[in-house]
Amino acid sequence: MAENDGKTGLARPSLSPQIIRYVLVGSFNTASSFAVYALLTWMGLPVAAASFGALAFGICLSFATLGRLVFLSTLRGRFFRFAAVWMLLYLVNLGIISLLMRFGLGPYVAGLLAALPVAATAFMLQRIYVFR
């Protein structure tokens, strides 16, 4: 069931189906971004550079897929907010990876584990700030 967004009169998807779509689309986007991260790490890039490369790829892929398929939003005028949220999430992601690596995890496992809390935070920020 949809709810009115209160600003444009457009229907905004209710939370439950939206979360399901976010998990499905986000899983694909996250797996794709993690593959880029793993490839760049395997190629010898430092973790920060590999994470940044995966972020840049993920921003390009995710903007359209999340905006249109999950949040059912027009994309016009939202890219800079989307990119700003992901730059913040990049720093959070890097911090989590660094912390997990200090506990002895390798960069692949640390990157994979960091993706979970970052994805949850991303959903909330995108719903509230980017695609509201």
PDB file of C-alpha atoms in Angstrom:
ATOM      1  CA  MET A   1       0.000   0.000   0.000  1.00  0.00           C
ATOM      2  CA  ALA A   2       1.261   3.500  -0.801  1.00  0.00           C
ATOM      3  CA  GLU A   3       1.171   6.631   1.305  1.00  0.00           C
ATOM      4  CA  ASN A   4       1.099  10.255   0.144  1.00  0.00           C
ATOM      5  CA  ASP A   5       4.489  11.958   0.519  1.00  0.00           C
ATOM      6  CA  GLY A   6       2.844  15.190   1.725  1.00  0.00           C
ATOM      7  CA  LYS A   7       4.801  17.449  -0.642  1.00  0.00           C
ATOM      8  CA  THR A   8       4.220  16.516  -4.248  1.00  0.00           C
ATOM      9  CA  GLY A   9       1.053  14.491  -3.869  1.00  0.00           C
ATOM     10  CA  LEU A  10       2.856  11.494  -5.341  1.00  0.00           C
ATOM     11  CA  ALA A  11       2.337   8.134  -3.752  1.00  0.00           C
ATOM     12  CA  ARG A  12       5.244   7.013  -1.618  1.00  0.00           C
ATOM     13  CA  PRO A  13       5.635   3.264  -1.116  1.00  0.00           C
ATOM     14  CA  SER A  14       4.857   1.886   2.305  1.00  0.00           C
ATOM     15  CA  LEU A  15       7.821   0.707   4.320  1.00  0.00           C
ATOM     16  CA  SER A  16       7.509  -3.108   4.127  1.00  0.00           C
ATOM     17  CA  PRO A  17       7.488  -3.559   0.328  1.00  0.00           C
ATOM     18  CA  GLN A  18      10.069  -0.815   0.060  1.00  0.00           C
ATOM     19  CA  ILE A  19      12.393  -2.642   2.432  1.00  0.00           C
ATOM     20  CA  ILE A  20      11.964  -5.852   0.428  1.00  0.00           C
ATOM     21  CA  ARG A  21      12.818  -4.012  -2.797  1.00  0.00           C
ATOM     22  CA  TYR A  22      15.759  -2.348  -1.051  1.00  0.00           C
ATOM     23  CA  VAL A  23      17.118  -5.687   0.100  1.00  0.00           C
ATOM     24  CA  LEU A  24      16.792  -7.222  -3.376  1.00  0.00           C
ATOM     25  CA  VAL A  25      18.166  -4.287  -5.367  1.00  0.00           C
ATOM     26  CA  GLY A  26      20.661  -3.413  -2.650  1.00  0.00           C
ATOM     27  CA  SER A  27      21.940  -6.995  -2.534  1.00  0.00           C
ATOM     28  CA  PHE A  28      22.696  -6.871  -6.232  1.00  0.00           C
ATOM     29  CA  ASN A  29      24.316  -3.428  -5.913  1.00  0.00           C
ATOM     30  CA  THR A  30      26.311  -4.452  -2.838  1.00  0.00           C
ATOM     31  CA  ALA A  31      27.520  -7.677  -4.436  1.00  0.00           C
ATOM     32  CA  SER A  32      28.579  -5.751  -7.530  1.00  0.00           C
ATOM     33  CA  SER A  33      30.386  -3.114  -5.465  1.00  0.00           C
ATOM     34  CA  PHE A  34      32.046  -5.760  -3.308  1.00  0.00           C
ATOM     35  CA  ALA A  35      33.259  -7.514  -6.458  1.00  0.00           C
ATOM     36  CA  VAL A  36      34.876  -4.248  -7.559  1.00  0.00           C
ATOM     37  CA  TYR A  37      36.400  -3.813  -4.076  1.00  0.00           C
ATOM     38  CA  ALA A  38      37.771  -7.370  -4.112  1.00  0.00           C
ATOM     39  CA  LEU A  39      39.148  -6.956  -7.636  1.00  0.00           C
ATOM     40  CA  LEU A  40      40.877  -3.671  -6.797  1.00  0.00           C
ATOM     41  CA  THR A  41      42.290  -5.124  -3.574  1.00  0.00           C
ATOM     42  CA  TRP A  42      43.492  -8.206  -5.467  1.00  0.00           C
ATOM     43  CA  MET A  43      45.156  -5.887  -7.999  1.00  0.00           C
ATOM     44  CA  GLY A  44      47.202  -4.452  -5.133  1.00  0.00           C
ATOM     45  CA  LEU A  45      45.438  -1.182  -4.395  1.00  0.00           C
ATOM     46  CA  PRO A  46      45.435  -0.083  -0.750  1.00  0.00           C
ATOM     47  CA  VAL A  47      42.170  -0.735   1.096  1.00  0.00           C
ATOM     48  CA  ALA A  48      41.214   2.958   1.094  1.00  0.00           C
ATOM     49  CA  ALA A  49      41.688   3.239  -2.681  1.00  0.00           C
ATOM     50  CA  ALA A  50      39.875  -0.039  -3.358  1.00  0.00           C
ATOM     51  CA  SER A  51      36.994   1.040  -1.140  1.00  0.00           C
ATOM     52  CA  PHE A  52      36.830   4.410  -2.895  1.00  0.00           C
ATOM     53  CA  GLY A  53      36.803   2.734  -6.323  1.00  0.00           C
ATOM     54  CA  ALA A  54      33.991   0.451  -5.202  1.00  0.00           C
ATOM     55  CA  LEU A  55      32.139   3.474  -3.831  1.00  0.00           C
ATOM     56  CA  ALA A  56      32.398   5.361  -7.129  1.00  0.00           C
ATOM     57  CA  PHE A  57      31.144   2.321  -9.019  1.00  0.00           C
ATOM     58  CA  GLY A  58      28.370   1.772  -6.478  1.00  0.00           C
ATOM     59  CA  ILE A  59      27.187   5.378  -6.653  1.00  0.00           C
ATOM     60  CA  CYS A  60      26.821   5.154 -10.423  1.00  0.00           C
ATOM     61  CA  LEU A  61      24.999   1.822 -10.290  1.00  0.00           C
ATOM     62  CA  SER A  62      22.866   2.506  -7.241  1.00  0.00           C
ATOM     63  CA  PHE A  63      21.575   5.985  -7.996  1.00  0.00           C
ATOM     64  CA  ALA A  64      19.289   4.831 -10.775  1.00  0.00           C
ATOM     65  CA  THR A  65      18.404   1.411  -9.419  1.00  0.00           C
ATOM     66  CA  LEU A  66      17.569   2.535  -5.894  1.00  0.00           C
ATOM     67  CA  GLY A  67      15.928   5.789  -6.902  1.00  0.00           C
ATOM     68  CA  ARG A  68      13.646   4.272  -9.479  1.00  0.00           C
ATOM     69  CA  LEU A  69      13.089   0.707  -8.287  1.00  0.00           C
ATOM     70  CA  VAL A  70      13.127   1.116  -4.505  1.00  0.00           C
ATOM     71  CA  PHE A  71      12.055   4.652  -3.724  1.00  0.00           C
ATOM     72  CA  LEU A  72       9.935   5.089  -6.888  1.00  0.00           C
ATOM     73  CA  SER A  73      11.371   8.555  -7.249  1.00  0.00           C
ATOM     74  CA  THR A  74      12.174  10.871 -10.053  1.00  0.00           C
ATOM     75  CA  LEU A  75      15.933  11.264 -10.102  1.00  0.00           C
ATOM     76  CA  ARG A  76      16.105  14.906 -11.131  1.00  0.00           C
ATOM     77  CA  GLY A  77      18.002  17.074  -8.680  1.00  0.00           C
ATOM     78  CA  ARG A  78      18.850  14.270  -6.280  1.00  0.00           C
ATOM     79  CA  PHE A  79      22.264  13.061  -7.433  1.00  0.00           C
ATOM     80  CA  PHE A  80      24.327  15.443  -5.296  1.00  0.00           C
ATOM     81  CA  ARG A  81      22.426  14.511  -2.131  1.00  0.00           C
ATOM     82  CA  PHE A  82      22.826  10.844  -3.054  1.00  0.00           C
ATOM     83  CA  ALA A  83      26.564  11.271  -3.643  1.00  0.00           C
ATOM     84  CA  ALA A  84      26.985  13.265  -0.405  1.00  0.00           C
ATOM     85  CA  VAL A  85      25.301  10.508   1.602  1.00  0.00           C
ATOM     86  CA  TRP A  86      27.577   7.922   0.014  1.00  0.00           C
ATOM     87  CA  MET A  87      30.695   9.982   0.687  1.00  0.00           C
ATOM     88  CA  LEU A  88      29.713  10.010   4.364  1.00  0.00           C
ATOM     89  CA  LEU A  89      29.006   6.283   4.197  1.00  0.00           C
ATOM     90  CA  TYR A  90      32.392   5.754   2.567  1.00  0.00           C
ATOM     91  CA  LEU A  91      34.059   7.183   5.664  1.00  0.00           C
ATOM     92  CA  VAL A  92      31.895   5.048   7.932  1.00  0.00           C
ATOM     93  CA  ASN A  93      32.654   1.982   5.798  1.00  0.00           C
ATOM     94  CA  LEU A  94      36.381   2.674   5.871  1.00  0.00           C
ATOM     95  CA  GLY A  95      36.271   3.123   9.641  1.00  0.00           C
ATOM     96  CA  ILE A  96      34.478  -0.193  10.135  1.00  0.00           C
ATOM     97  CA  ILE A  97      36.886  -2.010   7.803  1.00  0.00           C
ATOM     98  CA  SER A  98      39.879  -0.525   9.632  1.00  0.00           C
ATOM     99  CA  LEU A  99      38.453  -1.516  13.006  1.00  0.00           C
ATOM    100  CA  LEU A 100      37.727  -5.066  11.887  1.00  0.00           C
ATOM    101  CA  MET A 101      41.208  -5.397  10.401  1.00  0.00           C
ATOM    102  CA  ARG A 102      42.670  -4.349  13.777  1.00  0.00           C
ATOM    103  CA  PHE A 103      40.852  -7.365  15.226  1.00  0.00           C
ATOM    104  CA  GLY A 104      42.698  -9.595  12.780  1.00  0.00           C
ATOM    105  CA  LEU A 105      40.232  -9.913   9.913  1.00  0.00           C
ATOM    106  CA  GLY A 106      41.527  -9.684   6.363  1.00  0.00           C
ATOM    107  CA  PRO A 107      40.397  -6.893   4.048  1.00  0.00           C
ATOM    108  CA  TYR A 108      37.942  -9.145   2.152  1.00  0.00           C
ATOM    109  CA  VAL A 109      36.046 -10.357   5.217  1.00  0.00           C
ATOM    110  CA  ALA A 110      36.217  -6.937   6.852  1.00  0.00           C
ATOM    111  CA  GLY A 111      34.810  -5.325   3.701  1.00  0.00           C
ATOM    112  CA  LEU A 112      32.010  -7.856   3.516  1.00  0.00           C
ATOM    113  CA  LEU A 113      31.069  -7.449   7.188  1.00  0.00           C
ATOM    114  CA  ALA A 114      31.179  -3.656   6.934  1.00  0.00           C
ATOM    115  CA  ALA A 115      28.653  -3.750   4.095  1.00  0.00           C
ATOM    116  CA  LEU A 116      25.811  -4.838   6.393  1.00  0.00           C
ATOM    117  CA  PRO A 117      25.649  -1.871   8.809  1.00  0.00           C
ATOM    118  CA  VAL A 118      26.498   0.532   5.997  1.00  0.00           C
ATOM    119  CA  ALA A 119      23.585  -0.772   3.895  1.00  0.00           C
ATOM    120  CA  ALA A 120      21.133  -0.363   6.784  1.00  0.00           C
ATOM    121  CA  THR A 121      22.335   3.184   7.431  1.00  0.00           C
ATOM    122  CA  ALA A 122      22.165   3.932   3.707  1.00  0.00           C
ATOM    123  CA  PHE A 123      18.497   2.907   3.558  1.00  0.00           C
ATOM    124  CA  MET A 124      17.557   5.234   6.382  1.00  0.00           C
ATOM    125  CA  LEU A 125      19.515   8.205   5.008  1.00  0.00           C
ATOM    126  CA  GLN A 126      18.190   7.731   1.481  1.00  0.00           C
ATOM    127  CA  ARG A 127      14.575   7.385   2.626  1.00  0.00           C
ATOM    128  CA  ILE A 128      14.774  10.419   4.919  1.00  0.00           C
ATOM    129  CA  TYR A 129      17.139  12.732   3.055  1.00  0.00           C
ATOM    130  CA  VAL A 130      17.700  11.782  -0.590  1.00  0.00           C
ATOM    131  CA  PHE A 131      14.458  10.326  -1.968  1.00  0.00           C
ATOM    132  CA  ARG A 132      11.935  11.830   0.452  1.00  0.00           C
TER     133      ARG A 132
END
